[in-house]
Structures are given as C-alpha cells and as structure tokens.
Amino acid sequence: MKNEWLILILLIMTLAGSLGSVFFKFYTLKKKLLYLLIGFAFYGTGALLNIYLLKVLPYTVVLPANALTFIWTLFFAKWFFKETIGIYKIAGVAFIISGLVVLIS
C-alpha cells in the first residue's frame, strides 16, 4: 500500500514540475504576473515532493522518474499550445515509459 502512495506522489511530482513549465510558457506569451506566480507554485511543489521522495525511495528510482515530466510535457504541448506531435516524439515517450517500468520493477 505504501509503495502505491509513493508512486502516486512520484506522478504528482512530475505533473507539478511540468505544469510549472506550462505556466512559465503562458507567462512568456501573455506577460501576466499571475502565470509566473502559479508557475513558481507548481515548480516549488514539485521540488518539495522530489526532496521528500529522495528521502524514502532510492535515488536510482526518483531521478530517472523525473523523465515522466517529458511525457506530461508532450501532452501539454499538444493540448495547451497546439504543437505537432510526431512519430519520433511518441517513440521517445515509449522509450521513457519502458525504462521507468524496468527501473521500478
């Protein structure tokens, strides 16, 4: 049960980091201070969760799991910024997922 919670926290950590970058990007496009502050809040949350996870999980799991941020980023780039997602980006995400499954197993 504890491991499931830690995996959930790991996912939230990477999601928060990626959302931080989304709001930083919104700030660069719209120059609204609120976007910058929200970006810092998400980024900070991700960093604090990262620190906690480094305390309770192996370093060799937490740091590679940061690569999940790239997966979130791919979805957010498509959803928020209407960027094109090609076959090479999809293949890259597949490799990231495969590597994480091997590390966590």
PDB file of N, CA and C in Angstrom:
ATOM      1  N   MET A   1       0.817  -1.198   0.000  1.00  0.00           N
ATOM      2  CA  MET A   1       0.000   0.000   0.000  1.00  0.00           C
ATOM      3  C   MET A   1       0.861   1.262   0.000  1.00  0.00           C
ATOM      4  N   LYS A   2       1.944   1.224   0.795  1.00  0.00           N
ATOM      5  CA  LYS A   2       2.815   2.388   0.868  1.00  0.00           C
ATOM      6  C   LYS A   2       3.460   2.677  -0.485  1.00  0.00           C
ATOM      7  N   ASN A   3       3.884   1.619  -1.193  1.00  0.00           N
ATOM      8  CA  ASN A   3       4.514   1.814  -2.499  1.00  0.00           C
ATOM      9  C   ASN A   3       3.571   2.469  -3.493  1.00  0.00           C
ATOM     10  N   GLU A   4       2.272   2.129  -3.413  1.00  0.00           N
ATOM     11  CA  GLU A   4       1.307   2.747  -4.324  1.00  0.00           C
ATOM     12  C   GLU A   4       1.205   4.242  -4.071  1.00  0.00           C
ATOM     13  N   TRP A   5       1.227   4.629  -2.793  1.00  0.00           N
ATOM     14  CA  TRP A   5       1.188   6.057  -2.461  1.00  0.00           C
ATOM     15  C   TRP A   5       2.445   6.759  -2.962  1.00  0.00           C
ATOM     16  N   LEU A   6       3.574   6.104  -2.820  1.00  0.00           N
ATOM     17  CA  LEU A   6       4.820   6.723  -3.271  1.00  0.00           C
ATOM     18  C   LEU A   6       4.836   6.887  -4.784  1.00  0.00           C
ATOM     19  N   ILE A   7       4.290   5.925  -5.501  1.00  0.00           N
ATOM     20  CA  ILE A   7       4.213   6.053  -6.960  1.00  0.00           C
ATOM     21  C   ILE A   7       3.270   7.184  -7.328  1.00  0.00           C
ATOM     22  N   LEU A   8       2.164   7.312  -6.597  1.00  0.00           N
ATOM     23  CA  LEU A   8       1.239   8.425  -6.839  1.00  0.00           C
ATOM     24  C   LEU A   8       1.926   9.768  -6.580  1.00  0.00           C
ATOM     25  N   ILE A   9       2.675   9.854  -5.486  1.00  0.00           N
ATOM     26  CA  ILE A   9       3.414  11.085  -5.189  1.00  0.00           C
ATOM     27  C   ILE A   9       4.441  11.359  -6.276  1.00  0.00           C
ATOM     28  N   LEU A  10       5.077  10.322  -6.777  1.00  0.00           N
ATOM     29  CA  LEU A  10       6.045  10.461  -7.867  1.00  0.00           C
ATOM     30  C   LEU A  10       5.368  11.049  -9.110  1.00  0.00           C
ATOM     31  N   LEU A  11       4.193  10.545  -9.435  1.00  0.00           N
ATOM     32  CA  LEU A  11       3.445  11.074 -10.582  1.00  0.00           C
ATOM     33  C   LEU A  11       3.044  12.524 -10.357  1.00  0.00           C
ATOM     34  N   ILE A  12       2.591  12.839  -9.148  1.00  0.00           N
ATOM     35  CA  ILE A  12       2.201  14.222  -8.837  1.00  0.00           C
ATOM     36  C   ILE A  12       3.414  15.146  -8.913  1.00  0.00           C
ATOM     37  N   MET A  13       4.564  14.670  -8.439  1.00  0.00           N
ATOM     38  CA  MET A  13       5.788  15.470  -8.502  1.00  0.00           C
ATOM     39  C   MET A  13       6.117  15.856  -9.940  1.00  0.00           C
ATOM     40  N   THR A  14       6.063  14.873 -10.830  1.00  0.00           N
ATOM     41  CA  THR A  14       6.406  15.160 -12.224  1.00  0.00           C
ATOM     42  C   THR A  14       5.336  16.018 -12.896  1.00  0.00           C
ATOM     43  N   LEU A  15       4.085  15.798 -12.530  1.00  0.00           N
ATOM     44  CA  LEU A  15       2.994  16.612 -13.064  1.00  0.00           C
ATOM     45  C   LEU A  15       3.152  18.064 -12.629  1.00  0.00           C
ATOM     46  N   ALA A  16       3.470  18.262 -11.359  1.00  0.00           N
ATOM     47  CA  ALA A  16       3.652  19.625 -10.852  1.00  0.00           C
ATOM     48  C   ALA A  16       4.803  20.337 -11.567  1.00  0.00           C
ATOM     49  N   GLY A  17       5.906  19.640 -11.763  1.00  0.00           N
ATOM     50  CA  GLY A  17       7.035  20.248 -12.469  1.00  0.00           C
ATOM     51  C   GLY A  17       6.675  20.636 -13.892  1.00  0.00           C
ATOM     52  N   SER A  18       5.951  19.772 -14.551  1.00  0.00           N
ATOM     53  CA  SER A  18       5.557  20.056 -15.924  1.00  0.00           C
ATOM     54  C   SER A  18       4.547  21.201 -15.990  1.00  0.00           C
ATOM     55  N   LEU A  19       3.593  21.227 -15.056  1.00  0.00           N
ATOM     56  CA  LEU A  19       2.627  22.330 -15.032  1.00  0.00           C
ATOM     57  C   LEU A  19       3.320  23.655 -14.718  1.00  0.00           C
ATOM     58  N   GLY A  20       4.361  23.595 -13.899  1.00  0.00           N
ATOM     59  CA  GLY A  20       5.142  24.805 -13.654  1.00  0.00           C
ATOM     60  C   GLY A  20       5.689  25.374 -14.951  1.00  0.00           C
ATOM     61  N   SER A  21       6.226  24.512 -15.777  1.00  0.00           N
ATOM     62  CA  SER A  21       6.758  24.952 -17.071  1.00  0.00           C
ATOM     63  C   SER A  21       5.659  25.471 -17.993  1.00  0.00           C
ATOM     64  N   VAL A  22       4.476  24.847 -17.936  1.00  0.00           N
ATOM     65  CA  VAL A  22       3.345  25.321 -18.750  1.00  0.00           C
ATOM     66  C   VAL A  22       3.016  26.767 -18.379  1.00  0.00           C
ATOM     67  N   PHE A  23       2.933  27.044 -17.093  1.00  0.00           N
ATOM     68  CA  PHE A  23       2.592  28.404 -16.679  1.00  0.00           C
ATOM     69  C   PHE A  23       3.730  29.385 -16.951  1.00  0.00           C
ATOM     70  N   PHE A  24       4.980  28.933 -16.902  1.00  0.00           N
ATOM     71  CA  PHE A  24       6.088  29.797 -17.310  1.00  0.00           C
ATOM     72  C   PHE A  24       5.952  30.158 -18.795  1.00  0.00           C
ATOM     73  N   LYS A  25       5.573  29.176 -19.596  1.00  0.00           N
ATOM     74  CA  LYS A  25       5.357  29.422 -21.032  1.00  0.00           C
ATOM     75  C   LYS A  25       4.200  30.401 -21.234  1.00  0.00           C
ATOM     76  N   PHE A  26       3.094  30.205 -20.487  1.00  0.00           N
ATOM     77  CA  PHE A  26       1.978  31.157 -20.569  1.00  0.00           C
ATOM     78  C   PHE A  26       2.445  32.565 -20.208  1.00  0.00           C
ATOM     79  N   TYR A  27       3.302  32.663 -19.196  1.00  0.00           N
ATOM     80  CA  TYR A  27       3.822  33.975 -18.809  1.00  0.00           C
ATOM     81  C   TYR A  27       4.604  34.618 -19.950  1.00  0.00           C
ATOM     82  N   THR A  28       5.421  33.826 -20.633  1.00  0.00           N
ATOM     83  CA  THR A  28       6.205  34.402 -21.728  1.00  0.00           C
ATOM     84  C   THR A  28       5.308  34.863 -22.884  1.00  0.00           C
ATOM     85  N   LEU A  29       4.153  34.225 -23.041  1.00  0.00           N
ATOM     86  CA  LEU A  29       3.243  34.588 -24.128  1.00  0.00           C
ATOM     87  C   LEU A  29       2.329  35.755 -23.771  1.00  0.00           C
ATOM     88  N   LYS A  30       1.874  35.811 -22.519  1.00  0.00           N
ATOM     89  CA  LYS A  30       0.847  36.783 -22.143  1.00  0.00           C
ATOM     90  C   LYS A  30       1.330  37.850 -21.176  1.00  0.00           C
ATOM     91  N   LYS A  31       2.506  37.675 -20.614  1.00  0.00           N
ATOM     92  CA  LYS A  31       3.123  38.636 -19.698  1.00  0.00           C
ATOM     93  C   LYS A  31       2.227  39.001 -18.518  1.00  0.00           C
ATOM     94  N   LYS A  32       1.515  38.009 -17.982  1.00  0.00           N
ATOM     95  CA  LYS A  32       0.691  38.234 -16.791  1.00  0.00           C
ATOM     96  C   LYS A  32       1.405  37.635 -15.588  1.00  0.00           C
ATOM     97  N   LEU A  33       1.617  38.453 -14.574  1.00  0.00           N
ATOM     98  CA  LEU A  33       2.361  38.043 -13.394  1.00  0.00           C
ATOM     99  C   LEU A  33       1.734  36.826 -12.713  1.00  0.00           C
ATOM    100  N   LEU A  34       0.419  36.712 -12.773  1.00  0.00           N
ATOM    101  CA  LEU A  34      -0.256  35.575 -12.154  1.00  0.00           C
ATOM    102  C   LEU A  34       0.251  34.247 -12.712  1.00  0.00           C
ATOM    103  N   TYR A  35       0.491  34.195 -14.023  1.00  0.00           N
ATOM    104  CA  TYR A  35       1.011  32.965 -14.626  1.00  0.00           C
ATOM    105  C   TYR A  35       2.387  32.623 -14.068  1.00  0.00           C
ATOM    106  N   LEU A  36       3.200  33.631 -13.872  1.00  0.00           N
ATOM    107  CA  LEU A  36       4.533  33.414 -13.323  1.00  0.00           C
ATOM    108  C   LEU A  36       4.443  32.873 -11.890  1.00  0.00           C
ATOM    109  N   LEU A  37       3.565  33.451 -11.094  1.00  0.00           N
ATOM    110  CA  LEU A  37       3.411  33.011  -9.705  1.00  0.00           C
ATOM    111  C   LEU A  37       2.861  31.595  -9.619  1.00  0.00           C
ATOM    112  N   ILE A  38       1.893  31.276 -10.459  1.00  0.00           N
ATOM    113  CA  ILE A  38       1.356  29.910 -10.490  1.00  0.00           C
ATOM    114  C   ILE A  38       2.446  28.933 -10.917  1.00  0.00           C
ATOM    115  N   GLY A  39       3.256  29.335 -11.887  1.00  0.00           N
ATOM    116  CA  GLY A  39       4.376  28.502 -12.327  1.00  0.00           C
ATOM    117  C   GLY A  39       5.341  28.218 -11.195  1.00  0.00           C
ATOM    118  N   PHE A  40       5.682  29.256 -10.415  1.00  0.00           N
ATOM    119  CA  PHE A  40       6.575  29.055  -9.271  1.00  0.00           C
ATOM    120  C   PHE A  40       5.941  28.126  -8.238  1.00  0.00           C
ATOM    121  N   ALA A  41       4.636  28.259  -8.015  1.00  0.00           N
ATOM    122  CA  ALA A  41       3.951  27.405  -7.036  1.00  0.00           C
ATOM    123  C   ALA A  41       4.010  25.934  -7.462  1.00  0.00           C
ATOM    124  N   PHE A  42       3.709  25.675  -8.727  1.00  0.00           N
ATOM    125  CA  PHE A  42       3.780  24.292  -9.205  1.00  0.00           C
ATOM    126  C   PHE A  42       5.207  23.765  -9.163  1.00  0.00           C
ATOM    127  N   TYR A  43       6.146  24.573  -9.634  1.00  0.00           N
ATOM    128  CA  TYR A  43       7.539  24.137  -9.655  1.00  0.00           C
ATOM    129  C   TYR A  43       8.045  23.851  -8.235  1.00  0.00           C
ATOM    130  N   GLY A  44       7.691  24.748  -7.309  1.00  0.00           N
ATOM    131  CA  GLY A  44       8.097  24.579  -5.915  1.00  0.00           C
ATOM    132  C   GLY A  44       7.495  23.330  -5.294  1.00  0.00           C
ATOM    133  N   THR A  45       6.227  23.081  -5.598  1.00  0.00           N
ATOM    134  CA  THR A  45       5.572  21.870  -5.102  1.00  0.00           C
ATOM    135  C   THR A  45       6.292  20.632  -5.621  1.00  0.00           C
ATOM    136  N   GLY A  46       6.603  20.640  -6.910  1.00  0.00           N
ATOM    137  CA  GLY A  46       7.336  19.518  -7.491  1.00  0.00           C
ATOM    138  C   GLY A  46       8.692  19.314  -6.827  1.00  0.00           C
ATOM    139  N   ALA A  47       9.377  20.415  -6.546  1.00  0.00           N
ATOM    140  CA  ALA A  47      10.696  20.318  -5.909  1.00  0.00           C
ATOM    141  C   ALA A  47      10.589  19.756  -4.491  1.00  0.00           C
ATOM    142  N   LEU A  48       9.596  20.214  -3.731  1.00  0.00           N
ATOM    143  CA  LEU A  48       9.428  19.713  -2.365  1.00  0.00           C
ATOM    144  C   LEU A  48       9.057  18.228  -2.351  1.00  0.00           C
ATOM    145  N   LEU A  49       8.211  17.823  -3.282  1.00  0.00           N
ATOM    146  CA  LEU A  49       7.876  16.401  -3.383  1.00  0.00           C
ATOM    147  C   LEU A  49       9.099  15.582  -3.786  1.00  0.00           C
ATOM    148  N   ASN A  50       9.931  16.148  -4.649  1.00  0.00           N
ATOM    149  CA  ASN A  50      11.163  15.478  -5.062  1.00  0.00           C
ATOM    150  C   ASN A  50      12.062  15.251  -3.842  1.00  0.00           C
ATOM    151  N   ILE A  51      12.198  16.259  -3.016  1.00  0.00           N
ATOM    152  CA  ILE A  51      13.035  16.135  -1.815  1.00  0.00           C
ATOM    153  C   ILE A  51      12.490  15.044  -0.895  1.00  0.00           C
ATOM    154  N   TYR A  52      11.173  15.043  -0.697  1.00  0.00           N
ATOM    155  CA  TYR A  52      10.571  14.008   0.150  1.00  0.00           C
ATOM    156  C   TYR A  52      10.827  12.613  -0.433  1.00  0.00           C
ATOM    157  N   LEU A  53      10.605  12.467  -1.730  1.00  0.00           N
ATOM    158  CA  LEU A  53      10.777  11.161  -2.361  1.00  0.00           C
ATOM    159  C   LEU A  53      12.224  10.683  -2.302  1.00  0.00           C
ATOM    160  N   LEU A  54      13.168  11.615  -2.378  1.00  0.00           N
ATOM    161  CA  LEU A  54      14.574  11.230  -2.257  1.00  0.00           C
ATOM    162  C   LEU A  54      14.871  10.672  -0.865  1.00  0.00           C
ATOM    163  N   LYS A  55      14.080  11.071   0.111  1.00  0.00           N
ATOM    164  CA  LYS A  55      14.252  10.554   1.468  1.00  0.00           C
ATOM    165  C   LYS A  55      13.751   9.114   1.589  1.00  0.00           C
ATOM    166  N   VAL A  56      12.669   8.774   0.882  1.00  0.00           N
ATOM    167  CA  VAL A  56      12.013   7.483   1.110  1.00  0.00           C
ATOM    168  C   VAL A  56      12.185   6.464  -0.018  1.00  0.00           C
ATOM    169  N   LEU A  57      12.690   6.900  -1.148  1.00  0.00           N
ATOM    170  CA  LEU A  57      12.891   5.986  -2.282  1.00  0.00           C
ATOM    171  C   LEU A  57      14.346   6.028  -2.730  1.00  0.00           C
ATOM    172  N   PRO A  58      14.792   5.003  -3.413  1.00  0.00           N
ATOM    173  CA  PRO A  58      16.168   5.014  -3.929  1.00  0.00           C
ATOM    174  C   PRO A  58      16.378   6.148  -4.955  1.00  0.00           C
ATOM    175  N   TYR A  59      17.538   6.705  -4.886  1.00  0.00           N
ATOM    176  CA  TYR A  59      17.950   7.752  -5.824  1.00  0.00           C
ATOM    177  C   TYR A  59      17.809   7.267  -7.268  1.00  0.00           C
ATOM    178  N   THR A  60      18.103   5.981  -7.477  1.00  0.00           N
ATOM    179  CA  THR A  60      18.054   5.398  -8.819  1.00  0.00           C
ATOM    180  C   THR A  60      16.632   5.235  -9.340  1.00  0.00           C
ATOM    181  N   VAL A  61      15.639   5.468  -8.495  1.00  0.00           N
ATOM    182  CA  VAL A  61      14.245   5.464  -8.940  1.00  0.00           C
ATOM    183  C   VAL A  61      13.743   6.902  -9.127  1.00  0.00           C
ATOM    184  N   VAL A  62      14.021   7.749  -8.149  1.00  0.00           N
ATOM    185  CA  VAL A  62      13.468   9.110  -8.163  1.00  0.00           C
ATOM    186  C   VAL A  62      14.009   9.927  -9.329  1.00  0.00           C
ATOM    187  N   LEU A  63      15.303   9.937  -9.518  1.00  0.00           N
ATOM    188  CA  LEU A  63      15.861  10.782 -10.577  1.00  0.00           C
ATOM    189  C   LEU A  63      15.459  10.328 -11.972  1.00  0.00           C
ATOM    190  N   PRO A  64      15.540   9.059 -12.298  1.00  0.00           N
ATOM    191  CA  PRO A  64      15.054   8.662 -13.623  1.00  0.00           C
ATOM    192  C   PRO A  64      13.554   8.916 -13.797  1.00  0.00           C
ATOM    193  N   ALA A  65      12.796   8.831 -12.709  1.00  0.00           N
ATOM    194  CA  ALA A  65      11.354   9.082 -12.810  1.00  0.00           C
ATOM    195  C   ALA A  65      11.056  10.529 -13.182  1.00  0.00           C
ATOM    196  N   ASN A  66      12.009  11.418 -12.964  1.00  0.00           N
ATOM    197  CA  ASN A  66      11.825  12.804 -13.407  1.00  0.00           C
ATOM    198  C   ASN A  66      11.590  12.875 -14.916  1.00  0.00           C
ATOM    199  N   ALA A  67      11.983  11.827 -15.617  1.00  0.00           N
ATOM    200  CA  ALA A  67      11.754  11.780 -17.066  1.00  0.00           C
ATOM    201  C   ALA A  67      10.262  11.735 -17.400  1.00  0.00           C
ATOM    202  N   LEU A  68       9.431  11.362 -16.428  1.00  0.00           N
ATOM    203  CA  LEU A  68       7.984  11.411 -16.654  1.00  0.00           C
ATOM    204  C   LEU A  68       7.520  12.820 -16.999  1.00  0.00           C
ATOM    205  N   THR A  69       8.279  13.804 -16.557  1.00  0.00           N
ATOM    206  CA  THR A  69       7.952  15.190 -16.890  1.00  0.00           C
ATOM    207  C   THR A  69       7.878  15.373 -18.403  1.00  0.00           C
ATOM    208  N   PHE A  70       8.716  14.672 -19.142  1.00  0.00           N
ATOM    209  CA  PHE A  70       8.694  14.782 -20.597  1.00  0.00           C
ATOM    210  C   PHE A  70       7.391  14.249 -21.182  1.00  0.00           C
ATOM    211  N   ILE A  71       6.834  13.235 -20.538  1.00  0.00           N
ATOM    212  CA  ILE A  71       5.563  12.681 -21.007  1.00  0.00           C
ATOM    213  C   ILE A  71       4.450  13.692 -20.794  1.00  0.00           C
ATOM    214  N   TRP A  72       4.379  14.256 -19.572  1.00  0.00           N
ATOM    215  CA  TRP A  72       3.377  15.296 -19.308  1.00  0.00           C
ATOM    216  C   TRP A  72       3.554  16.457 -20.287  1.00  0.00           C
ATOM    217  N   THR A  73       4.791  16.830 -20.515  1.00  0.00           N
ATOM    218  CA  THR A  73       5.081  17.960 -21.398  1.00  0.00           C
ATOM    219  C   THR A  73       4.573  17.712 -22.802  1.00  0.00           C
ATOM    220  N   LEU A  74       4.708  16.495 -23.272  1.00  0.00           N
ATOM    221  CA  LEU A  74       4.212  16.150 -24.606  1.00  0.00           C
ATOM    222  C   LEU A  74       2.699  16.380 -24.699  1.00  0.00           C
ATOM    223  N   PHE A  75       1.979  15.901 -23.694  1.00  0.00           N
ATOM    224  CA  PHE A  75       0.528  16.110 -23.680  1.00  0.00           C
ATOM    225  C   PHE A  75       0.164  17.588 -23.575  1.00  0.00           C
ATOM    226  N   PHE A  76       0.847  18.305 -22.704  1.00  0.00           N
ATOM    227  CA  PHE A  76       0.536  19.722 -22.515  1.00  0.00           C
ATOM    228  C   PHE A  76       0.891  20.561 -23.733  1.00  0.00           C
ATOM    229  N   ALA A  77       1.981  20.199 -24.419  1.00  0.00           N
ATOM    230  CA  ALA A  77       2.356  20.922 -25.635  1.00  0.00           C
ATOM    231  C   ALA A  77       1.260  20.801 -26.685  1.00  0.00           C
ATOM    232  N   LYS A  78       0.707  19.617 -26.797  1.00  0.00           N
ATOM    233  CA  LYS A  78      -0.375  19.377 -27.756  1.00  0.00           C
ATOM    234  C   LYS A  78      -1.659  20.083 -27.316  1.00  0.00           C
ATOM    235  N   TRP A  79      -1.984  19.941 -26.024  1.00  0.00           N
ATOM    236  CA  TRP A  79      -3.256  20.431 -25.511  1.00  0.00           C
ATOM    237  C   TRP A  79      -3.291  21.948 -25.387  1.00  0.00           C
ATOM    238  N   PHE A  80      -2.311  22.538 -24.730  1.00  0.00           N
ATOM    239  CA  PHE A  80      -2.331  23.972 -24.471  1.00  0.00           C
ATOM    240  C   PHE A  80      -1.768  24.814 -25.613  1.00  0.00           C
ATOM    241  N   PHE A  81      -0.738  24.311 -26.269  1.00  0.00           N
ATOM    242  CA  PHE A  81      -0.023  25.137 -27.243  1.00  0.00           C
ATOM    243  C   PHE A  81      -0.191  24.674 -28.682  1.00  0.00           C
ATOM    244  N   LYS A  82      -0.988  23.635 -28.879  1.00  0.00           N
ATOM    245  CA  LYS A  82      -1.323  23.121 -30.218  1.00  0.00           C
ATOM    246  C   LYS A  82      -0.085  22.762 -31.032  1.00  0.00           C
ATOM    247  N   GLU A  83       0.928  22.242 -30.357  1.00  0.00           N
ATOM    248  CA  GLU A  83       2.145  21.833 -31.049  1.00  0.00           C
ATOM    249  C   GLU A  83       1.938  20.487 -31.733  1.00  0.00           C
ATOM    250  N   THR A  84       2.683  20.251 -32.784  1.00  0.00           N
ATOM    251  CA  THR A  84       2.601  18.998 -33.515  1.00  0.00           C
ATOM    252  C   THR A  84       3.416  17.928 -32.798  1.00  0.00           C
ATOM    253  N   ILE A  85       2.817  16.758 -32.652  1.00  0.00           N
ATOM    254  CA  ILE A  85       3.498  15.632 -32.010  1.00  0.00           C
ATOM    255  C   ILE A  85       3.711  14.559 -33.075  1.00  0.00           C
ATOM    256  N   GLY A  86       4.965  14.353 -33.436  1.00  0.00           N
ATOM    257  CA  GLY A  86       5.284  13.390 -34.487  1.00  0.00           C
ATOM    258  C   GLY A  86       5.664  12.027 -33.938  1.00  0.00           C
ATOM    259  N   ILE A  87       5.966  11.133 -34.842  1.00  0.00           N
ATOM    260  CA  ILE A  87       6.287   9.748 -34.503  1.00  0.00           C
ATOM    261  C   ILE A  87       7.554   9.641 -33.650  1.00  0.00           C
ATOM    262  N   TYR A  88       8.527  10.510 -33.878  1.00  0.00           N
ATOM    263  CA  TYR A  88       9.764  10.450 -33.105  1.00  0.00           C
ATOM    264  C   TYR A  88       9.528  10.839 -31.649  1.00  0.00           C
ATOM    265  N   LYS A  89       8.664  11.809 -31.424  1.00  0.00           N
ATOM    266  CA  LYS A  89       8.345  12.199 -30.045  1.00  0.00           C
ATOM    267  C   LYS A  89       7.572  11.085 -29.352  1.00  0.00           C
ATOM    268  N   ILE A  90       6.669  10.465 -30.053  1.00  0.00           N
ATOM    269  CA  ILE A  90       5.910   9.346 -29.482  1.00  0.00           C
ATOM    270  C   ILE A  90       6.841   8.183 -29.172  1.00  0.00           C
ATOM    271  N   ALA A  91       7.771   7.886 -30.062  1.00  0.00           N
ATOM    272  CA  ALA A  91       8.750   6.812 -29.818  1.00  0.00           C
ATOM    273  C   ALA A  91       9.609   7.149 -28.600  1.00  0.00           C
ATOM    274  N   GLY A  92      10.007   8.387 -28.478  1.00  0.00           N
ATOM    275  CA  GLY A  92      10.797   8.806 -27.320  1.00  0.00           C
ATOM    276  C   GLY A  92      10.056   8.585 -26.013  1.00  0.00           C
ATOM    277  N   VAL A  93       8.776   8.928 -25.998  1.00  0.00           N
ATOM    278  CA  VAL A  93       7.959   8.715 -24.803  1.00  0.00           C
ATOM    279  C   VAL A  93       7.832   7.217 -24.510  1.00  0.00           C
ATOM    280  N   ALA A  94       7.694   6.412 -25.535  1.00  0.00           N
ATOM    281  CA  ALA A  94       7.607   4.958 -25.344  1.00  0.00           C
ATOM    282  C   ALA A  94       8.892   4.428 -24.705  1.00  0.00           C
ATOM    283  N   PHE A  95      10.037   4.933 -25.127  1.00  0.00           N
ATOM    284  CA  PHE A  95      11.305   4.509 -24.527  1.00  0.00           C
ATOM    285  C   PHE A  95      11.396   4.950 -23.067  1.00  0.00           C
ATOM    286  N   ILE A  96      10.931   6.155 -22.776  1.00  0.00           N
ATOM    287  CA  ILE A  96      10.945   6.646 -21.395  1.00  0.00           C
ATOM    288  C   ILE A  96      10.096   5.748 -20.509  1.00  0.00           C
ATOM    289  N   ILE A  97       8.886   5.444 -20.949  1.00  0.00           N
ATOM    290  CA  ILE A  97       7.993   4.587 -20.184  1.00  0.00           C
ATOM    291  C   ILE A  97       8.612   3.201 -19.978  1.00  0.00           C
ATOM    292  N   SER A  98       9.198   2.654 -21.034  1.00  0.00           N
ATOM    293  CA  SER A  98       9.831   1.329 -20.934  1.00  0.00           C
ATOM    294  C   SER A  98      10.952   1.340 -19.906  1.00  0.00           C
ATOM    295  N   GLY A  99      11.769   2.354 -19.942  1.00  0.00           N
ATOM    296  CA  GLY A  99      12.870   2.462 -18.994  1.00  0.00           C
ATOM    297  C   GLY A  99      12.390   2.586 -17.560  1.00  0.00           C
ATOM    298  N   LEU A 100      11.338   3.357 -17.353  1.00  0.00           N
ATOM    299  CA  LEU A 100      10.809   3.524 -15.998  1.00  0.00           C
ATOM    300  C   LEU A 100      10.199   2.221 -15.468  1.00  0.00           C
ATOM    301  N   VAL A 101       9.533   1.492 -16.336  1.00  0.00           N
ATOM    302  CA  VAL A 101       8.961   0.206 -15.923  1.00  0.00           C
ATOM    303  C   VAL A 101      10.081  -0.741 -15.492  1.00  0.00           C
ATOM    304  N   VAL A 102      11.169  -0.754 -16.212  1.00  0.00           N
ATOM    305  CA  VAL A 102      12.300  -1.608 -15.855  1.00  0.00           C
ATOM    306  C   VAL A 102      12.891  -1.181 -14.518  1.00  0.00           C
ATOM    307  N   LEU A 103      13.042   0.123 -14.298  1.00  0.00           N
ATOM    308  CA  LEU A 103      13.643   0.614 -13.054  1.00  0.00           C
ATOM    309  C   LEU A 103      12.776   0.357 -11.838  1.00  0.00           C
ATOM    310  N   ILE A 104      11.472   0.514 -11.981  1.00  0.00           N
ATOM    311  CA  ILE A 104      10.567   0.385 -10.839  1.00  0.00           C
ATOM    312  C   ILE A 104      10.306  -1.085 -10.502  1.00  0.00           C
ATOM    313  N   SER A 105      10.438  -1.950 -11.503  1.00  0.00           N
ATOM    314  CA  SER A 105      10.145  -3.385 -11.269  1.00  0.00           C
ATOM    315  C   SER A 105      11.163  -4.043 -10.368  1.00  0.00           C
TER     316      SER A 105
END
